């Protein structure tokens, strides 16, 4: 029999929008389509939004869909198609994203193939806008119009405290002859789209997602994998406390000293509670796996990294703060099957507000294939998680509520 303490810190998967009480997850995407790239955001009135990409079976590109929950993830609306977000190249590290501005404008941003001879992997970022809360959508436009930019990828978007939206992305334009991309930053100007782009950093790892996060105090945080001394690919962090006019210098959150001449394809994630900033990332420098650290002084110094994952090759971490200040981390990790093949499951770790570990375990079964989880806190004790799950020869986007 469980003790009271064991019961309090145990994980319960809460039924999420299903007809049967013995089910614990909800299918969001069309079961006949290939779906991937889940992303989460919120509306100005606090409703939860999950977006994803759907492609026809065998197709290379797809269209953006999203669904809205008015009851903290227990049920969701029917999927809504973003009619002008098409030709999307599904890539879970370069997933389409949405932001809902308080003036009723909705922005969806996504990546397509560039097909440029200068870089066979080049991409281009577009965005489309709705001025009436998603009822109708304007034609998509490129995020960058400078003809010197032929490769934009690994973007992020966030709502700023004043109601505008900010975007960051990796761009081929740079003034130095060195490997890597530049990190660019732009902010919307009312309903005129993104304006006044500018570069914030150069020699950024060109193949890992970036993270843009705004805290409750108005701080704008950016984290990404940098290329240091031509060969080290470690995570760095910068912050602006004046609305994005100026950013702090780059600070390495952990001196992993990972020397790699390749593409990790796994970026950082961060969140903030009353105590500190919290970070999670994947590295193979000084040990392989998912790690965690925190900063109590808004990015001036960072604690020693702590290993989070148990399984080898755990990747793609995400982190979220609950209303009561607790922290949940999730990631995907390979799991070997009896026939010596591999599937993928989601691991988790609960931490208290100060970063102390409460419990570590797995959220999905070893017999399913689940990748790229994303999470958001919905109340004091519950986190909503969305993920991509293999179903036969297709993929589906599903969600579940996770309660501590």
mmCIF file of C-alpha atoms in Angstrom:
data_model
loop_
_atom_site.group_PDB
_atom_site.id
_atom_site.type_symbol
_atom_site.label_atom_id
_atom_site.label_comp_id
_atom_site.label_asym_id
_atom_site.label_seq_id
_atom_site.Cartn_x
_atom_site.Cartn_y
_atom_site.Cartn_z
ATOM 1 C CA UNK A 1 0.000 0.000 0.000
ATOM 2 C CA UNK A 2 1.232 3.525 -0.847
ATOM 3 C CA UNK A 3 2.145 5.913 1.910
ATOM 4 C CA UNK A 4 0.614 9.393 1.796
ATOM 5 C CA UNK A 5 3.952 10.813 0.673
ATOM 6 C CA UNK A 6 4.251 8.256 -2.142
ATOM 7 C CA UNK A 7 0.739 9.060 -3.273
ATOM 8 C CA UNK A 8 1.428 12.782 -3.300
ATOM 9 C CA UNK A 9 4.468 12.494 -5.546
ATOM 10 C CA UNK A 10 3.153 9.711 -7.780
ATOM 11 C CA UNK A 11 2.328 10.437 -11.393
ATOM 12 C CA UNK A 12 -1.278 10.128 -12.489
ATOM 13 C CA UNK A 13 -2.291 10.434 -16.094
ATOM 14 C CA UNK A 14 -5.603 12.258 -16.207
ATOM 15 C CA UNK A 15 -8.256 11.414 -18.796
ATOM 16 C CA UNK A 16 -8.030 14.064 -21.500
ATOM 17 C CA UNK A 17 -11.070 14.545 -23.688
ATOM 18 C CA UNK A 18 -11.848 10.855 -24.224
ATOM 19 C CA UNK A 19 -15.246 9.209 -24.249
ATOM 20 C CA UNK A 20 -14.083 6.285 -22.139
ATOM 21 C CA UNK A 21 -12.814 6.835 -18.627
ATOM 22 C CA UNK A 22 -10.168 4.102 -19.012
ATOM 23 C CA UNK A 23 -8.293 6.050 -21.713
ATOM 24 C CA UNK A 24 -5.639 8.587 -20.822
ATOM 25 C CA UNK A 25 -4.887 10.469 -24.014
ATOM 26 C CA UNK A 26 -6.592 12.344 -26.830
ATOM 27 C CA UNK A 27 -5.976 12.081 -30.550
ATOM 28 C CA UNK A 28 -5.866 15.575 -32.050
ATOM 29 C CA UNK A 29 -4.836 14.990 -35.650
ATOM 30 C CA UNK A 30 -6.699 13.310 -38.508
ATOM 31 C CA UNK A 31 -6.120 9.564 -38.200
ATOM 32 C CA UNK A 32 -5.835 9.183 -41.975
ATOM 33 C CA UNK A 33 -3.128 11.838 -42.342
ATOM 34 C CA UNK A 34 0.523 11.871 -41.311
ATOM 35 C CA UNK A 35 0.871 14.351 -38.430
ATOM 36 C CA UNK A 36 3.833 15.714 -36.465
ATOM 37 C CA UNK A 37 5.437 18.841 -35.011
ATOM 38 C CA UNK A 38 3.134 19.629 -32.034
ATOM 39 C CA UNK A 39 3.523 23.076 -30.471
ATOM 40 C CA UNK A 40 1.710 24.747 -27.573
ATOM 41 C CA UNK A 41 0.673 28.310 -26.880
ATOM 42 C CA UNK A 42 -2.162 30.200 -25.167
ATOM 43 C CA UNK A 43 -4.781 32.745 -26.190
ATOM 44 C CA UNK A 44 -5.162 36.105 -24.422
ATOM 45 C CA UNK A 45 -8.085 34.694 -22.417
ATOM 46 C CA UNK A 46 -6.012 31.766 -21.190
ATOM 47 C CA UNK A 47 -7.203 29.011 -23.500
ATOM 48 C CA UNK A 48 -4.650 26.370 -24.461
ATOM 49 C CA UNK A 49 -3.731 25.904 -28.134
ATOM 50 C CA UNK A 50 -1.949 22.947 -29.719
ATOM 51 C CA UNK A 51 -0.839 23.215 -33.350
ATOM 52 C CA UNK A 52 0.675 20.595 -35.649
ATOM 53 C CA UNK A 53 1.420 19.765 -39.298
ATOM 54 C CA UNK A 54 -0.628 17.298 -41.341
ATOM 55 C CA UNK A 55 0.516 15.791 -44.630
ATOM 56 C CA UNK A 56 -1.216 13.398 -46.981
ATOM 57 C CA UNK A 57 0.246 9.890 -46.889
ATOM 58 C CA UNK A 58 3.441 9.874 -48.939
ATOM 59 C CA UNK A 59 3.583 13.677 -49.299
ATOM 60 C CA UNK A 60 6.691 15.671 -48.385
ATOM 61 C CA UNK A 61 4.981 18.867 -47.252
ATOM 62 C CA UNK A 62 1.838 19.726 -45.345
ATOM 63 C CA UNK A 63 -0.534 22.262 -43.813
ATOM 64 C CA UNK A 64 -0.817 23.755 -40.341
ATOM 65 C CA UNK A 65 -3.738 22.824 -38.066
ATOM 66 C CA UNK A 66 -4.566 23.775 -34.502
ATOM 67 C CA UNK A 67 -7.123 23.029 -31.799
ATOM 68 C CA UNK A 68 -8.188 25.065 -28.763
ATOM 69 C CA UNK A 69 -9.080 23.928 -25.247
ATOM 70 C CA UNK A 70 -11.235 26.112 -22.987
ATOM 71 C CA UNK A 71 -11.051 23.658 -20.051
ATOM 72 C CA UNK A 72 -7.308 23.342 -19.385
ATOM 73 C CA UNK A 73 -6.666 20.531 -21.830
ATOM 74 C CA UNK A 74 -9.506 18.191 -20.900
ATOM 75 C CA UNK A 75 -11.249 18.635 -24.252
ATOM 76 C CA UNK A 76 -10.306 20.355 -27.503
ATOM 77 C CA UNK A 77 -12.169 21.944 -30.367
ATOM 78 C CA UNK A 78 -12.309 20.301 -33.767
ATOM 79 C CA UNK A 79 -9.064 20.926 -35.705
ATOM 80 C CA UNK A 80 -8.891 24.275 -37.467
ATOM 81 C CA UNK A 81 -6.912 24.626 -40.695
ATOM 82 C CA UNK A 82 -4.657 27.618 -41.270
ATOM 83 C CA UNK A 83 -5.586 27.965 -44.910
ATOM 84 C CA UNK A 84 -2.577 30.023 -45.974
ATOM 85 C CA UNK A 85 0.089 27.959 -44.146
ATOM 86 C CA UNK A 86 0.931 25.354 -46.788
ATOM 87 C CA UNK A 87 4.020 23.709 -48.245
ATOM 88 C CA UNK A 88 5.403 23.213 -44.743
ATOM 89 C CA UNK A 89 8.362 20.878 -44.466
ATOM 90 C CA UNK A 90 7.703 18.865 -41.276
ATOM 91 C CA UNK A 91 10.689 19.015 -38.950
ATOM 92 C CA UNK A 92 10.175 18.608 -35.209
ATOM 93 C CA UNK A 93 13.167 20.823 -34.347
ATOM 94 C CA UNK A 94 11.921 23.442 -36.816
ATOM 95 C CA UNK A 95 8.225 23.115 -36.002
ATOM 96 C CA UNK A 96 5.619 25.735 -37.040
ATOM 97 C CA UNK A 97 4.551 27.985 -34.174
ATOM 98 C CA UNK A 98 1.705 30.331 -33.340
ATOM 99 C CA UNK A 99 1.172 33.373 -31.146
ATOM 100 C CA UNK A 100 -2.115 35.054 -30.194
ATOM 101 C CA UNK A 101 -1.798 38.804 -29.653
ATOM 102 C CA UNK A 102 -4.179 40.592 -27.262
ATOM 103 C CA UNK A 103 -5.531 42.760 -30.102
ATOM 104 C CA UNK A 104 -7.047 39.701 -31.802
ATOM 105 C CA UNK A 105 -4.263 39.155 -34.307
ATOM 106 C CA UNK A 106 -2.937 35.604 -34.657
ATOM 107 C CA UNK A 107 0.443 34.861 -36.246
ATOM 108 C CA UNK A 108 1.514 31.467 -37.580
ATOM 109 C CA UNK A 109 5.151 31.043 -38.608
ATOM 110 C CA UNK A 110 6.590 28.053 -40.469
ATOM 111 C CA UNK A 111 9.458 26.786 -42.607
ATOM 112 C CA UNK A 112 9.629 25.566 -46.207
ATOM 113 C CA UNK A 113 12.407 24.224 -48.415
ATOM 114 C CA UNK A 114 14.465 26.877 -50.175
ATOM 115 C CA UNK A 115 16.079 24.672 -52.876
ATOM 116 C CA UNK A 116 19.120 26.929 -53.084
ATOM 117 C CA UNK A 117 22.261 25.752 -54.856
ATOM 118 C CA UNK A 118 24.453 27.434 -52.226
ATOM 119 C CA UNK A 119 23.136 25.154 -49.486
ATOM 120 C CA UNK A 120 21.115 22.028 -50.224
ATOM 121 C CA UNK A 121 19.680 22.141 -46.690
ATOM 122 C CA UNK A 122 18.573 25.776 -46.934
ATOM 123 C CA UNK A 123 15.143 26.746 -45.731
ATOM 124 C CA UNK A 124 12.934 29.787 -45.807
ATOM 125 C CA UNK A 125 10.605 31.085 -43.102
ATOM 126 C CA UNK A 126 7.123 32.428 -43.876
ATOM 127 C CA UNK A 127 4.384 33.739 -41.662
ATOM 128 C CA UNK A 128 0.682 34.293 -42.098
ATOM 129 C CA UNK A 129 -1.662 36.443 -40.005
ATOM 130 C CA UNK A 130 -5.289 36.518 -39.018
ATOM 131 C CA UNK A 131 -6.731 39.840 -37.914
ATOM 132 C CA UNK A 132 -9.945 38.333 -36.582
ATOM 133 C CA UNK A 133 -8.880 35.641 -34.149
ATOM 134 C CA UNK A 134 -8.328 32.911 -36.740
ATOM 135 C CA UNK A 135 -11.553 33.256 -38.733
ATOM 136 C CA UNK A 136 -9.733 34.219 -41.953
ATOM 137 C CA UNK A 137 -6.045 34.362 -42.865
ATOM 138 C CA UNK A 138 -3.988 36.785 -44.930
ATOM 139 C CA UNK A 139 -1.616 35.508 -47.646
ATOM 140 C CA UNK A 140 1.672 34.200 -46.272
ATOM 141 C CA UNK A 141 4.714 36.459 -46.596
ATOM 142 C CA UNK A 142 8.444 35.796 -46.119
ATOM 143 C CA UNK A 143 9.896 36.698 -42.745
ATOM 144 C CA UNK A 144 13.042 38.010 -44.478
ATOM 145 C CA UNK A 145 12.990 40.064 -47.688
ATOM 146 C CA UNK A 146 16.735 40.802 -47.919
ATOM 147 C CA UNK A 147 17.994 38.949 -50.997
ATOM 148 C CA UNK A 148 21.283 38.284 -49.195
ATOM 149 C CA UNK A 149 19.443 35.862 -46.951
ATOM 150 C CA UNK A 150 18.898 32.504 -48.629
ATOM 151 C CA UNK A 151 18.682 30.305 -45.526
ATOM 152 C CA UNK A 152 16.440 30.876 -42.495
ATOM 153 C CA UNK A 153 15.688 28.077 -40.050
ATOM 154 C CA UNK A 154 15.170 27.095 -36.398
ATOM 155 C CA UNK A 155 12.953 30.020 -35.491
ATOM 156 C CA UNK A 156 10.961 30.757 -32.367
ATOM 157 C CA UNK A 157 8.224 33.234 -31.521
ATOM 158 C CA UNK A 158 6.889 34.674 -28.269
ATOM 159 C CA UNK A 159 4.444 37.303 -27.068
ATOM 160 C CA UNK A 160 6.083 40.314 -25.416
ATOM 161 C CA UNK A 161 4.617 42.013 -22.327
ATOM 162 C CA UNK A 162 3.459 45.026 -24.340
ATOM 163 C CA UNK A 163 1.354 42.904 -26.681
ATOM 164 C CA UNK A 164 3.702 42.718 -29.664
ATOM 165 C CA UNK A 165 5.295 39.476 -30.861
ATOM 166 C CA UNK A 166 9.023 38.802 -31.206
ATOM 167 C CA UNK A 167 10.713 36.264 -33.449
ATOM 168 C CA UNK A 168 14.227 34.842 -33.579
ATOM 169 C CA UNK A 169 15.751 32.672 -36.290
ATOM 170 C CA UNK A 170 19.032 31.403 -37.694
ATOM 171 C CA UNK A 171 20.178 33.131 -40.887
ATOM 172 C CA UNK A 172 23.063 32.639 -43.304
ATOM 173 C CA UNK A 173 23.939 36.360 -43.293
ATOM 174 C CA UNK A 174 27.064 37.070 -41.250
ATOM 175 C CA UNK A 175 30.095 39.330 -41.388
ATOM 176 C CA UNK A 176 32.682 36.710 -40.395
ATOM 177 C CA UNK A 177 34.126 33.890 -42.461
ATOM 178 C CA UNK A 178 33.435 31.066 -40.035
ATOM 179 C CA UNK A 179 31.133 28.102 -39.676
ATOM 180 C CA UNK A 180 27.662 28.694 -38.319
ATOM 181 C CA UNK A 181 24.679 30.972 -38.760
ATOM 182 C CA UNK A 182 23.704 34.336 -37.315
ATOM 183 C CA UNK A 183 20.895 34.716 -34.801
ATOM 184 C CA UNK A 184 18.394 37.381 -35.879
ATOM 185 C CA UNK A 185 15.674 39.149 -33.877
ATOM 186 C CA UNK A 186 12.601 41.119 -34.995
ATOM 187 C CA UNK A 187 9.419 42.490 -33.383
ATOM 188 C CA UNK A 188 5.980 43.174 -34.839
ATOM 189 C CA UNK A 189 4.830 46.754 -35.325
ATOM 190 C CA UNK A 190 1.115 46.789 -34.608
ATOM 191 C CA UNK A 191 -0.609 44.976 -37.445
ATOM 192 C CA UNK A 192 2.180 45.615 -39.940
ATOM 193 C CA UNK A 193 4.065 42.381 -39.317
ATOM 194 C CA UNK A 194 7.689 41.900 -38.262
ATOM 195 C CA UNK A 195 9.978 44.915 -38.587
ATOM 196 C CA UNK A 196 13.505 46.141 -37.822
ATOM 197 C CA UNK A 197 15.313 42.814 -37.908
ATOM 198 C CA UNK A 198 18.825 42.786 -36.503
ATOM 199 C CA UNK A 199 21.547 40.238 -35.801
ATOM 200 C CA UNK A 200 22.286 39.421 -32.156
ATOM 201 C CA UNK A 201 25.003 36.768 -32.535
ATOM 202 C CA UNK A 202 27.173 35.032 -35.125
ATOM 203 C CA UNK A 203 28.691 31.538 -35.449
ATOM 204 C CA UNK A 204 25.574 29.920 -33.981
ATOM 205 C CA UNK A 205 25.149 26.165 -34.453
ATOM 206 C CA UNK A 206 23.114 26.018 -37.641
ATOM 207 C CA UNK A 207 21.141 22.856 -36.923
ATOM 208 C CA UNK A 208 19.575 23.136 -33.447
ATOM 209 C CA UNK A 209 16.356 24.840 -32.438
ATOM 210 C CA UNK A 210 16.466 28.154 -30.623
ATOM 211 C CA UNK A 211 14.354 29.130 -27.617
ATOM 212 C CA UNK A 212 12.706 32.517 -27.023
ATOM 213 C CA UNK A 213 11.031 33.023 -23.649
ATOM 214 C CA UNK A 214 9.479 36.017 -21.880
ATOM 215 C CA UNK A 215 9.186 36.002 -18.096
ATOM 216 C CA UNK A 216 6.595 37.569 -15.807
ATOM 217 C CA UNK A 217 8.856 40.551 -15.138
ATOM 218 C CA UNK A 218 9.116 41.424 -18.838
ATOM 219 C CA UNK A 219 12.535 39.912 -19.416
ATOM 220 C CA UNK A 220 13.195 38.479 -22.881
ATOM 221 C CA UNK A 221 15.408 35.390 -22.769
ATOM 222 C CA UNK A 222 17.119 33.686 -25.698
ATOM 223 C CA UNK A 223 18.965 30.352 -25.550
ATOM 224 C CA UNK A 224 20.695 28.443 -28.337
ATOM 225 C CA UNK A 225 23.654 26.216 -29.150
ATOM 226 C CA UNK A 226 26.677 28.329 -30.001
ATOM 227 C CA UNK A 227 29.889 27.397 -31.813
ATOM 228 C CA UNK A 228 32.715 28.412 -29.464
ATOM 229 C CA UNK A 229 36.370 28.519 -30.544
ATOM 230 C CA UNK A 230 35.436 27.008 -33.915
ATOM 231 C CA UNK A 231 34.620 23.546 -32.563
ATOM 232 C CA UNK A 232 32.774 23.541 -29.203
ATOM 233 C CA UNK A 233 28.970 23.408 -29.455
ATOM 234 C CA UNK A 234 27.590 24.424 -26.052
ATOM 235 C CA UNK A 235 24.427 26.179 -24.913
ATOM 236 C CA UNK A 236 24.396 29.935 -24.288
ATOM 237 C CA UNK A 237 21.868 32.374 -22.881
ATOM 238 C CA UNK A 238 21.222 36.119 -23.220
ATOM 239 C CA UNK A 239 18.545 38.340 -21.725
ATOM 240 C CA UNK A 240 17.015 41.762 -22.358
ATOM 241 C CA UNK A 241 15.407 43.728 -19.528
ATOM 242 C CA UNK A 242 14.401 46.727 -21.663
ATOM 243 C CA UNK A 243 11.925 45.205 -24.094
ATOM 244 C CA UNK A 244 14.501 43.926 -26.557
ATOM 245 C CA UNK A 245 16.368 47.161 -27.193
ATOM 246 C CA UNK A 246 19.578 45.691 -25.760
ATOM 247 C CA UNK A 247 20.640 42.180 -24.762
ATOM 248 C CA UNK A 248 23.261 40.981 -22.305
ATOM 249 C CA UNK A 249 26.433 39.327 -23.522
ATOM 250 C CA UNK A 250 26.309 35.626 -24.305
ATOM 251 C CA UNK A 251 26.811 33.470 -21.228
ATOM 252 C CA UNK A 252 27.492 29.763 -21.471
ATOM 253 C CA UNK A 253 25.058 27.974 -19.175
ATOM 254 C CA UNK A 254 27.432 25.030 -18.798
ATOM 255 C CA UNK A 255 31.038 24.493 -19.908
ATOM 256 C CA UNK A 256 30.378 21.085 -21.460
ATOM 257 C CA UNK A 257 33.126 21.595 -24.044
ATOM 258 C CA UNK A 258 31.371 19.313 -26.512
ATOM 259 C CA UNK A 259 33.550 19.166 -29.609
ATOM 260 C CA UNK A 260 31.520 17.905 -32.536
ATOM 261 C CA UNK A 261 31.716 18.526 -36.269
ATOM 262 C CA UNK A 262 28.115 17.719 -36.965
ATOM 263 C CA UNK A 263 24.479 18.519 -36.346
ATOM 264 C CA UNK A 264 23.050 17.542 -32.944
ATOM 265 C CA UNK A 265 19.479 18.513 -33.931
ATOM 266 C CA UNK A 266 18.456 19.032 -30.315
ATOM 267 C CA UNK A 267 18.131 22.502 -28.815
ATOM 268 C CA UNK A 268 17.665 23.966 -25.326
ATOM 269 C CA UNK A 269 14.560 24.829 -23.314
ATOM 270 C CA UNK A 270 14.055 27.188 -20.383
ATOM 271 C CA UNK A 271 11.461 28.487 -17.956
ATOM 272 C CA UNK A 272 11.316 30.761 -14.924
ATOM 273 C CA UNK A 273 9.580 30.612 -11.566
ATOM 274 C CA UNK A 274 9.786 32.796 -8.464
ATOM 275 C CA UNK A 275 13.155 31.347 -7.459
ATOM 276 C CA UNK A 276 15.212 31.256 -10.649
ATOM 277 C CA UNK A 277 15.621 30.554 -14.345
ATOM 278 C CA UNK A 278 15.699 26.840 -15.159
ATOM 279 C CA UNK A 279 17.415 25.307 -18.210
ATOM 280 C CA UNK A 280 17.553 21.889 -19.843
ATOM 281 C CA UNK A 281 19.522 20.658 -22.857
ATOM 282 C CA UNK A 282 21.235 17.687 -24.505
ATOM 283 C CA UNK A 283 25.000 17.325 -24.703
ATOM 284 C CA UNK A 284 27.680 14.708 -25.186
ATOM 285 C CA UNK A 285 30.328 16.854 -23.552
ATOM 286 C CA UNK A 286 31.373 15.470 -20.173
ATOM 287 C CA UNK A 287 28.710 12.777 -20.371
ATOM 288 C CA UNK A 288 25.865 11.981 -22.733
ATOM 289 C CA UNK A 289 22.211 12.839 -22.150
ATOM 290 C CA UNK A 290 19.777 15.484 -20.922
ATOM 291 C CA UNK A 291 21.001 17.924 -18.271
ATOM 292 C CA UNK A 292 19.589 20.665 -16.030
ATOM 293 C CA UNK A 293 20.909 23.805 -14.370
ATOM 294 C CA UNK A 294 19.477 27.036 -12.984
ATOM 295 C CA UNK A 295 20.372 30.693 -12.554
ATOM 296 C CA UNK A 296 19.225 32.665 -9.524
ATOM 297 C CA UNK A 297 20.612 35.986 -10.816
ATOM 298 C CA UNK A 298 18.859 36.205 -14.186
ATOM 299 C CA UNK A 299 21.672 34.744 -16.232
ATOM 300 C CA UNK A 300 24.816 36.149 -14.676
ATOM 301 C CA UNK A 301 25.857 32.822 -13.143
ATOM 302 C CA UNK A 302 24.615 29.232 -13.435
ATOM 303 C CA UNK A 303 24.660 26.237 -11.135
ATOM 304 C CA UNK A 304 26.664 23.103 -11.904
ATOM 305 C CA UNK A 305 24.821 20.921 -14.409
ATOM 306 C CA UNK A 306 22.920 17.862 -13.182
ATOM 307 C CA UNK A 307 22.196 14.726 -15.196
ATOM 308 C CA UNK A 308 18.451 14.349 -15.709
ATOM 309 C CA UNK A 309 17.969 11.326 -17.960
ATOM 310 C CA UNK A 310 18.805 7.745 -17.063
ATOM 311 C CA UNK A 311 18.623 6.122 -20.493
ATOM 312 C CA UNK A 312 21.437 6.732 -22.989
ATOM 313 C CA UNK A 313 20.766 9.012 -25.957
ATOM 314 C CA UNK A 314 17.839 10.794 -24.289
ATOM 315 C CA UNK A 315 17.202 13.960 -26.320
ATOM 316 C CA UNK A 316 14.800 16.791 -27.159
ATOM 317 C CA UNK A 317 14.092 18.049 -23.615
ATOM 318 C CA UNK A 318 11.319 20.467 -22.721
ATOM 319 C CA UNK A 319 10.592 22.197 -19.414
ATOM 320 C CA UNK A 320 7.596 23.979 -17.896
ATOM 321 C CA UNK A 321 6.660 25.786 -14.686
ATOM 322 C CA UNK A 322 3.429 25.059 -12.843
ATOM 323 C CA UNK A 323 1.392 27.743 -11.117
ATOM 324 C CA UNK A 324 2.688 26.495 -7.747
ATOM 325 C CA UNK A 325 6.317 26.945 -8.938
ATOM 326 C CA UNK A 326 7.149 23.287 -9.428
ATOM 327 C CA UNK A 327 9.063 22.248 -12.554
ATOM 328 C CA UNK A 328 8.439 19.384 -14.966
ATOM 329 C CA UNK A 329 11.014 18.214 -17.508
ATOM 330 C CA UNK A 330 10.248 15.758 -20.312
ATOM 331 C CA UNK A 331 12.330 14.258 -23.124
ATOM 332 C CA UNK A 332 12.298 11.318 -25.521
ATOM 333 C CA UNK A 333 14.603 8.326 -25.198
ATOM 334 C CA UNK A 334 15.132 5.102 -27.186
ATOM 335 C CA UNK A 335 13.969 1.811 -25.663
ATOM 336 C CA UNK A 336 15.156 -1.556 -26.939
ATOM 337 C CA UNK A 337 12.544 -4.112 -27.936
ATOM 338 C CA UNK A 338 12.726 -7.925 -27.522
ATOM 339 C CA UNK A 339 13.456 -8.271 -31.258
ATOM 340 C CA UNK A 340 16.471 -5.906 -30.877
ATOM 341 C CA UNK A 341 14.730 -3.030 -32.660
ATOM 342 C CA UNK A 342 14.197 0.304 -30.926
ATOM 343 C CA UNK A 343 11.154 2.371 -30.121
ATOM 344 C CA UNK A 344 10.946 5.662 -28.234
ATOM 345 C CA UNK A 345 9.283 6.667 -24.980
ATOM 346 C CA UNK A 346 8.904 9.870 -22.959
ATOM 347 C CA UNK A 347 10.817 10.292 -19.724
ATOM 348 C CA UNK A 348 9.952 12.831 -17.037
ATOM 349 C CA UNK A 349 11.362 14.468 -13.946
ATOM 350 C CA UNK A 350 9.501 16.532 -11.363
ATOM 351 C CA UNK A 351 11.464 19.160 -9.412
ATOM 352 C CA UNK A 352 10.301 21.483 -6.673
ATOM 353 C CA UNK A 353 10.426 25.263 -7.023
ATOM 354 C CA UNK A 354 14.045 25.383 -5.957
ATOM 355 C CA UNK A 355 15.121 22.708 -8.432
ATOM 356 C CA UNK A 356 15.301 19.720 -6.057
ATOM 357 C CA UNK A 357 14.411 16.421 -7.730
ATOM 358 C CA UNK A 358 11.112 14.918 -6.587
ATOM 359 C CA UNK A 359 10.700 11.989 -8.962
ATOM 360 C CA UNK A 360 12.016 10.603 -12.254
ATOM 361 C CA UNK A 361 10.304 8.053 -14.479
ATOM 362 C CA UNK A 362 8.583 7.396 -17.800
ATOM 363 C CA UNK A 363 5.214 8.612 -19.068
ATOM 364 C CA UNK A 364 4.630 6.382 -22.079
ATOM 365 C CA UNK A 365 4.893 2.640 -22.555
ATOM 366 C CA UNK A 366 7.899 0.826 -23.999
ATOM 367 C CA UNK A 367 5.690 -0.742 -26.683
ATOM 368 C CA UNK A 368 4.700 2.564 -28.319
ATOM 369 C CA UNK A 369 6.899 4.923 -30.328
ATOM 370 C CA UNK A 370 6.543 8.460 -28.956
ATOM 371 C CA UNK A 371 8.832 11.389 -29.798
ATOM 372 C CA UNK A 372 9.241 15.151 -29.412
ATOM 373 C CA UNK A 373 7.061 15.910 -26.375
ATOM 374 C CA UNK A 374 6.090 19.519 -25.647
ATOM 375 C CA UNK A 375 4.527 20.699 -22.390
ATOM 376 C CA UNK A 376 2.810 23.594 -20.672
ATOM 377 C CA UNK A 377 1.518 24.059 -17.136
ATOM 378 C CA UNK A 378 -2.276 24.386 -16.903
ATOM 379 C CA UNK A 379 -2.835 24.703 -13.128
ATOM 380 C CA UNK A 380 -1.165 24.114 -9.749
ATOM 381 C CA UNK A 381 -0.686 20.391 -10.216
ATOM 382 C CA UNK A 382 -1.239 19.605 -13.884
ATOM 383 C CA UNK A 383 0.829 19.805 -17.056
ATOM 384 C CA UNK A 384 -0.502 19.238 -20.570
ATOM 385 C CA UNK A 385 1.815 17.259 -22.846
ATOM 386 C CA UNK A 386 1.522 16.847 -26.615
ATOM 387 C CA UNK A 387 3.677 14.506 -28.693
ATOM 388 C CA UNK A 388 4.035 12.572 -31.943
ATOM 389 C CA UNK A 389 3.152 8.869 -31.802
ATOM 390 C CA UNK A 390 3.681 6.282 -34.486
ATOM 391 C CA UNK A 391 0.504 4.469 -35.575
ATOM 392 C CA UNK A 392 1.245 1.797 -38.164
ATOM 393 C CA UNK A 393 2.865 3.514 -41.131
ATOM 394 C CA UNK A 394 1.573 6.949 -40.082
ATOM 395 C CA UNK A 395 2.249 9.368 -37.252
ATOM 396 C CA UNK A 396 -0.369 11.014 -35.043
ATOM 397 C CA UNK A 397 -0.355 14.027 -32.732
ATOM 398 C CA UNK A 398 -1.799 13.214 -29.326
ATOM 399 C CA UNK A 399 -1.957 14.858 -25.902
ATOM 400 C CA UNK A 400 -2.366 13.847 -22.276
ATOM 401 C CA UNK A 401 -2.674 15.589 -18.941
ATOM 402 C CA UNK A 402 0.050 14.803 -16.404
ATOM 403 C CA UNK A 403 -0.673 15.393 -12.729
ATOM 404 C CA UNK A 404 1.630 15.141 -9.747
#
